[in-house]
Structures are given as C-alpha cells and as structure tokens.
Amino acid sequence: SYELTQSPSVSVSPGQTARITCSGDALPKRFAYWYQQKSGQAPVLVIYEDNKRPSGIPERFSGSSAGTMATLTISGAQVDDEADYYCYSSDSSGNQEVFGGGTKLTVL
Amino acid sequence: EVQLVESGGGLVQPGGSLRLSCAASGFTFSSYSMTWVRQAPGKGLEWVANINQGGGDKYYVDSVKGRFTVSRDNAKNSLYLQMNSLRAEDTAVYYCARRAEGYWGQGTLVTVSS
C-alpha cells in the first residue's frame, strides 16, 4: 500500500523557519495537502494543491513540491504554531488516499 | 456556512456493527465527493473511504475493505459509513470531511470493546 513519510518531530525557536517534509513516490503526479492539528481539535487545512493557502491561513505558511518530496514551510514560526502537521495525498491512480505519519512541531 | 455533523458513534462489542451518519449543510452536497477519516486514540490520521458525487465510485483503505461500506443520500444531504465485523483496532474518532477544501466535522467516537 502507498505510504507518505514524514519525520516524527521538528523543533525551532520562535521566529525561526520550520520546514516539514513529506516524501512519496506519487508526489510528482499528485497534489499534496497539509493539515495542522492541535490537541483535541479537528484538523485544519493550511496548504492545498501543493502551494495554495486557504483564506484565513497566515502568510507565514507556504508549501512547495519537487520530485518525490513536498515541503511545508512556516516562516517566522510562533508558539501558537505548535501542533501536529500531516501531509495528505493519493497514490498514482488517485483512488487510494493516505496521510503521512505526522510531524510534531515544537516552537520554544 | 459549511457544516458537517457526525453521529452514530458509541460502544460496540467486537464483531458488532455500527452505522455512522454525517449531516451536511451550507453547500450543494451532491456536487462534492466526500471522505471518512479516523484517528485512533493518541495516533495519527487515517484515511478510511471516499465516495464520489453520485455515489457510484467508492474507495477504501485496505484494512476496512469488505467490512465497511460508504454511501450517501444526496436528497437528504447525508453521508454514511456502515461498519460491520468491528475490531478493537477500529476504535477511533471518525470524521466526515470535504478533505480537499478543508471542511471537517467534529468527529464521533467509536469504541470497540467487550
């Protein structure tokens, strides 16, 4: 079955740039989506279709994708950005979807 | 305002069945594919199933194939997940979602335990 691979944790100081990566063989053909989930809450979409930001999401959140890797970048991370971040995409057929294992972002 | 409200969760014994519902409002339900996602306690998100706008195309994660069935009633603006032969590992919060646009319900907890 198709898998998306994320590193388990990323840690930055406030104001620094946080980069969270997601690797998958089908990413050259399929869009990546990024979700933020804070403890006890439903996920919030922060990036869709590789690099588009939904309304209401701060400009410090950006996305990119090159080859088999998608990247979520948080420029000038804030303490409020501490959360689990999940990438989301599909296999090459587009029929089987999958979340990455999640990356815990610590900002302190 | 887009709203998705799940219901039907609860405690069920292993081998039992449960039917989850998701009531949609604030958008033209029949125009969107829909998704079920689950999250086991303390674990990550797991895609469970998709259904297309008309209900004719359905896709499932391997671990639920043959046990779960996704369906929809566009006249009632409702999405369903029929879960049979439930196992302890199906214990999770189940969310319905328009995942590509980022609309999620609040989730409903399913606990499979004797």
CSV table of C-alpha atoms in Angstrom, one decimal:
chain,number,residue,atom,x,y,z
A,1,SER,CA,0.0,0.0,0.0
A,2,TYR,CA,1.1,3.6,-0.7
A,3,GLU,CA,2.9,5.5,2.0
A,4,LEU,CA,3.8,9.1,2.8
A,5,THR,CA,6.9,9.5,5.0
A,6,GLN,CA,7.3,12.4,7.5
A,7,SER,CA,9.9,12.9,10.1
A,8,PRO,CA,8.4,12.5,13.6
A,9,SER,CA,9.4,15.8,15.0
A,10,VAL,CA,10.8,19.2,14.2
A,11,SER,CA,11.9,21.8,16.8
A,12,VAL,CA,12.6,25.5,16.2
A,13,SER,CA,12.9,28.7,18.3
A,14,PRO,CA,10.2,31.4,17.9
A,15,GLY,CA,10.9,33.5,14.8
A,16,GLN,CA,12.9,30.8,13.1
A,17,THR,CA,11.8,29.0,9.9
A,18,ALA,CA,10.3,25.5,10.3
A,19,ARG,CA,10.4,23.1,7.4
A,20,ILE,CA,8.4,19.9,7.5
A,21,THR,CA,8.9,17.4,4.7
A,22,CYS,CA,6.8,14.6,3.2
A,23,SER,CA,8.1,12.0,0.8
A,24,GLY,CA,6.1,9.8,-1.5
A,25,ASP,CA,6.6,8.1,-4.9
A,26,ALA,CA,3.4,9.5,-6.4
A,27,LEU,CA,4.0,13.1,-5.4
A,28,PRO,CA,5.3,14.1,-8.8
A,29,LYS,CA,1.9,13.3,-10.1
A,30,ARG,CA,-0.4,14.1,-7.2
A,31,PHE,CA,-1.1,17.2,-5.2
A,32,ALA,CA,0.0,17.4,-1.5
A,33,TYR,CA,-2.2,18.8,1.2
A,34,TRP,CA,-1.1,19.9,4.6
A,35,TYR,CA,-3.2,19.8,7.8
A,36,GLN,CA,-2.5,21.3,11.2
A,37,GLN,CA,-4.0,19.5,14.2
A,38,LYS,CA,-3.8,20.9,17.7
A,39,SER,CA,-4.5,18.7,20.7
A,40,GLY,CA,-8.2,17.7,21.0
A,41,GLN,CA,-9.2,19.6,17.8
A,42,ALA,CA,-10.2,18.7,14.3
A,43,PRO,CA,-7.6,19.1,11.7
A,44,VAL,CA,-7.3,22.5,9.9
A,45,LEU,CA,-6.2,22.7,6.2
A,46,VAL,CA,-3.2,25.0,5.9
A,47,ILE,CA,-2.0,24.3,2.3
A,48,TYR,CA,-3.8,22.7,-0.6
A,49,GLU,CA,-2.7,21.6,-4.1
A,50,ASP,CA,1.0,21.8,-3.1
A,51,ASN,CA,1.2,25.5,-2.5
A,52,LYS,CA,-2.1,27.2,-2.2
A,53,ARG,CA,-3.1,28.8,1.1
A,54,PRO,CA,-6.8,28.8,2.2
A,55,SER,CA,-8.3,32.0,3.2
A,56,GLY,CA,-7.6,32.8,6.9
A,57,ILE,CA,-4.3,31.0,7.0
A,58,PRO,CA,-1.4,33.3,7.8
A,59,GLU,CA,1.1,34.1,5.1
A,60,ARG,CA,3.9,32.6,7.1
A,61,PHE,CA,2.6,29.2,5.9
A,62,SER,CA,3.8,28.1,2.5
A,63,GLY,CA,4.1,24.9,0.6
A,64,SER,CA,6.2,23.5,-2.2
A,65,SER,CA,6.7,20.3,-4.0
A,66,ALA,CA,9.6,19.0,-6.1
A,67,GLY,CA,10.0,15.4,-7.3
A,68,THR,CA,9.0,13.0,-4.6
A,69,MET,CA,9.1,15.5,-1.8
A,70,ALA,CA,6.6,18.1,-0.6
A,71,THR,CA,7.6,20.7,2.0
A,72,LEU,CA,5.6,22.8,4.4
A,73,THR,CA,7.4,25.9,5.4
A,74,ILE,CA,6.5,28.1,8.4
A,75,SER,CA,8.5,31.3,8.2
A,76,GLY,CA,8.8,33.1,11.5
A,77,ALA,CA,7.2,30.3,13.5
A,78,GLN,CA,5.2,31.3,16.5
A,79,VAL,CA,4.5,29.4,19.7
A,80,ASP,CA,0.8,29.2,18.5
A,81,ASP,CA,2.0,27.1,15.6
A,82,GLU,CA,2.9,24.2,17.9
A,83,ALA,CA,0.9,21.3,16.6
A,84,ASP,CA,1.0,18.1,14.7
A,85,TYR,CA,1.2,18.5,10.9
A,86,TYR,CA,0.1,15.9,8.4
A,87,CYS,CA,0.6,15.7,4.7
A,88,TYR,CA,-2.1,14.1,2.6
A,89,SER,CA,-2.1,12.8,-0.9
A,90,SER,CA,-3.1,9.9,-3.1
A,91,ASP,CA,-1.4,7.1,-4.9
A,92,SER,CA,-0.7,7.3,-8.7
A,93,SER,CA,-4.2,6.0,-9.5
A,94,GLY,CA,-5.8,8.7,-7.4
A,95,ASN,CA,-8.0,6.2,-5.7
A,96,GLN,CA,-6.1,5.3,-2.6
A,97,GLU,CA,-5.5,8.3,-0.3
A,98,VAL,CA,-3.2,8.4,2.6
A,99,PHE,CA,-1.9,10.6,5.4
A,100,GLY,CA,1.7,10.8,6.4
A,101,GLY,CA,2.5,9.7,9.9
A,102,GLY,CA,2.5,13.3,11.2
A,103,THR,CA,5.3,15.6,12.4
A,104,LYS,CA,5.1,17.2,15.8
A,105,LEU,CA,6.3,20.8,15.6
A,106,THR,CA,7.7,22.3,18.8
A,107,VAL,CA,8.3,26.0,19.0
A,108,LEU,CA,10.2,27.1,22.1
B,1,GLU,CA,-21.6,28.3,6.3
B,2,VAL,CA,-20.4,24.7,5.6
B,3,GLN,CA,-21.3,22.4,8.4
B,4,LEU,CA,-20.7,18.7,8.8
B,5,VAL,CA,-22.2,16.9,11.8
B,6,GLU,CA,-21.4,13.3,12.5
B,7,SER,CA,-23.5,11.0,14.7
B,8,GLY,CA,-23.9,7.3,15.5
B,9,GLY,CA,-20.7,6.6,17.4
B,10,GLY,CA,-20.7,4.6,20.6
B,11,LEU,CA,-19.5,1.5,22.4
B,12,VAL,CA,-19.9,-1.8,20.5
B,13,GLN,CA,-18.6,-5.3,21.1
B,14,PRO,CA,-16.0,-6.9,18.8
B,15,GLY,CA,-17.8,-8.4,15.8
B,16,GLY,CA,-20.6,-5.9,16.1
B,17,SER,CA,-21.9,-3.3,13.7
B,18,LEU,CA,-22.5,0.4,13.8
B,19,ARG,CA,-23.7,3.0,11.2
B,20,LEU,CA,-22.3,6.4,11.2
B,21,SER,CA,-24.1,9.4,9.7
B,22,CYS,CA,-22.9,12.8,8.6
B,23,ALA,CA,-25.4,15.6,8.0
B,24,ALA,CA,-24.1,18.2,5.6
B,25,SER,CA,-25.4,21.8,5.2
B,26,GLY,CA,-24.3,25.1,3.8
B,27,PHE,CA,-23.2,23.8,0.4
B,28,THR,CA,-24.5,21.8,-2.6
B,29,PHE,CA,-23.8,18.3,-1.2
B,30,SER,CA,-24.4,16.5,-4.4
B,31,SER,CA,-21.5,18.4,-6.1
B,32,TYR,CA,-18.7,17.1,-3.9
B,33,SER,CA,-17.0,13.9,-3.2
B,34,MET,CA,-16.9,13.1,0.5
B,35,THR,CA,-14.4,11.3,2.8
B,36,TRP,CA,-14.3,9.4,6.1
B,37,VAL,CA,-11.1,9.8,8.1
B,38,ARG,CA,-10.4,8.3,11.5
B,39,GLN,CA,-8.0,8.8,14.3
B,40,ALA,CA,-7.3,6.2,16.9
B,41,PRO,CA,-6.5,7.5,20.4
B,42,GLY,CA,-3.1,9.1,20.5
B,43,LYS,CA,-2.4,8.1,16.9
B,44,GLY,CA,-2.3,9.9,13.5
B,45,LEU,CA,-5.0,10.5,10.9
B,46,GLU,CA,-6.0,7.6,8.7
B,47,TRP,CA,-8.0,7.9,5.5
B,48,VAL,CA,-10.8,5.4,5.6
B,49,ALA,CA,-13.0,5.8,2.5
B,50,ASN,CA,-14.1,8.1,-0.4
B,51,ILE,CA,-17.3,8.3,-2.3
B,52,ASN,CA,-17.8,10.4,-5.4
B,53,GLN,CA,-20.6,12.9,-6.1
B,54,GLY,CA,-23.1,10.4,-7.4
B,55,GLY,CA,-22.1,7.5,-5.1
B,56,GLY,CA,-21.1,5.2,-7.9
B,57,ASP,CA,-17.3,5.2,-7.1
B,58,LYS,CA,-16.2,4.1,-3.7
B,59,TYR,CA,-12.7,3.5,-2.4
B,60,TYR,CA,-11.4,2.1,0.9
B,61,VAL,CA,-8.3,1.7,2.9
B,62,ASP,CA,-7.2,-2.0,2.8
B,63,SER,CA,-7.9,-2.6,6.5
B,64,VAL,CA,-11.6,-2.0,6.1
B,65,LYS,CA,-12.3,-3.5,2.7
B,66,GLY,CA,-15.1,-6.0,2.9
B,67,ARG,CA,-16.2,-4.7,6.3
B,68,PHE,CA,-17.1,-1.1,5.9
B,69,THR,CA,-19.4,0.4,3.3
B,70,VAL,CA,-19.6,4.1,2.5
B,71,SER,CA,-22.8,5.5,1.0
B,72,ARG,CA,-24.7,8.8,0.5
B,73,ASP,CA,-28.2,10.1,0.1
B,74,ASN,CA,-28.0,13.3,-1.9
B,75,ALA,CA,-31.7,14.0,-1.3
B,76,LYS,CA,-31.1,14.0,2.4
B,77,ASN,CA,-27.6,15.7,2.2
B,78,SER,CA,-26.2,12.8,4.2
B,79,LEU,CA,-23.1,10.6,4.2
B,80,TYR,CA,-23.0,7.2,5.9
B,81,LEU,CA,-20.5,4.6,7.0
B,82,GLN,CA,-21.8,1.2,7.7
B,83,MET,CA,-19.2,-0.7,9.8
B,84,ASN,CA,-19.5,-4.4,10.2
B,85,SER,CA,-17.3,-7.0,11.9
B,86,LEU,CA,-15.8,-4.4,14.1
B,87,ARG,CA,-12.4,-5.0,15.7
B,88,ALA,CA,-10.6,-3.3,18.6
B,89,GLU,CA,-8.3,-1.6,16.2
B,90,ASP,CA,-11.3,0.2,14.7
B,91,THR,CA,-11.6,2.2,17.9
B,92,ALA,CA,-11.2,5.9,16.8
B,93,VAL,CA,-12.8,9.2,16.3
B,94,TYR,CA,-14.4,9.2,12.9
B,95,TYR,CA,-14.6,12.4,10.9
B,96,CYS,CA,-16.5,13.1,7.7
B,97,ALA,CA,-14.8,15.7,5.5
B,98,ARG,CA,-14.6,17.6,2.3
B,99,ARG,CA,-10.9,17.0,2.6
B,100,ALA,CA,-9.6,18.9,-0.4
B,101,GLU,CA,-11.4,22.1,0.8
B,102,GLY,CA,-10.6,21.5,4.4
B,103,TYR,CA,-14.1,21.1,5.8
B,104,TRP,CA,-14.4,18.6,8.7
B,105,GLY,CA,-17.0,17.6,11.2
B,106,GLN,CA,-16.3,17.5,14.9
B,107,GLY,CA,-16.0,13.7,14.8
B,108,THR,CA,-17.8,10.9,16.5
B,109,LEU,CA,-16.1,8.3,18.8
B,110,VAL,CA,-16.4,4.6,18.1
B,111,THR,CA,-15.2,2.3,20.8
B,112,VAL,CA,-14.9,-1.4,20.1
B,113,SER,CA,-14.5,-3.3,23.3
B,114,SER,CA,-16.0,-6.2,25.3
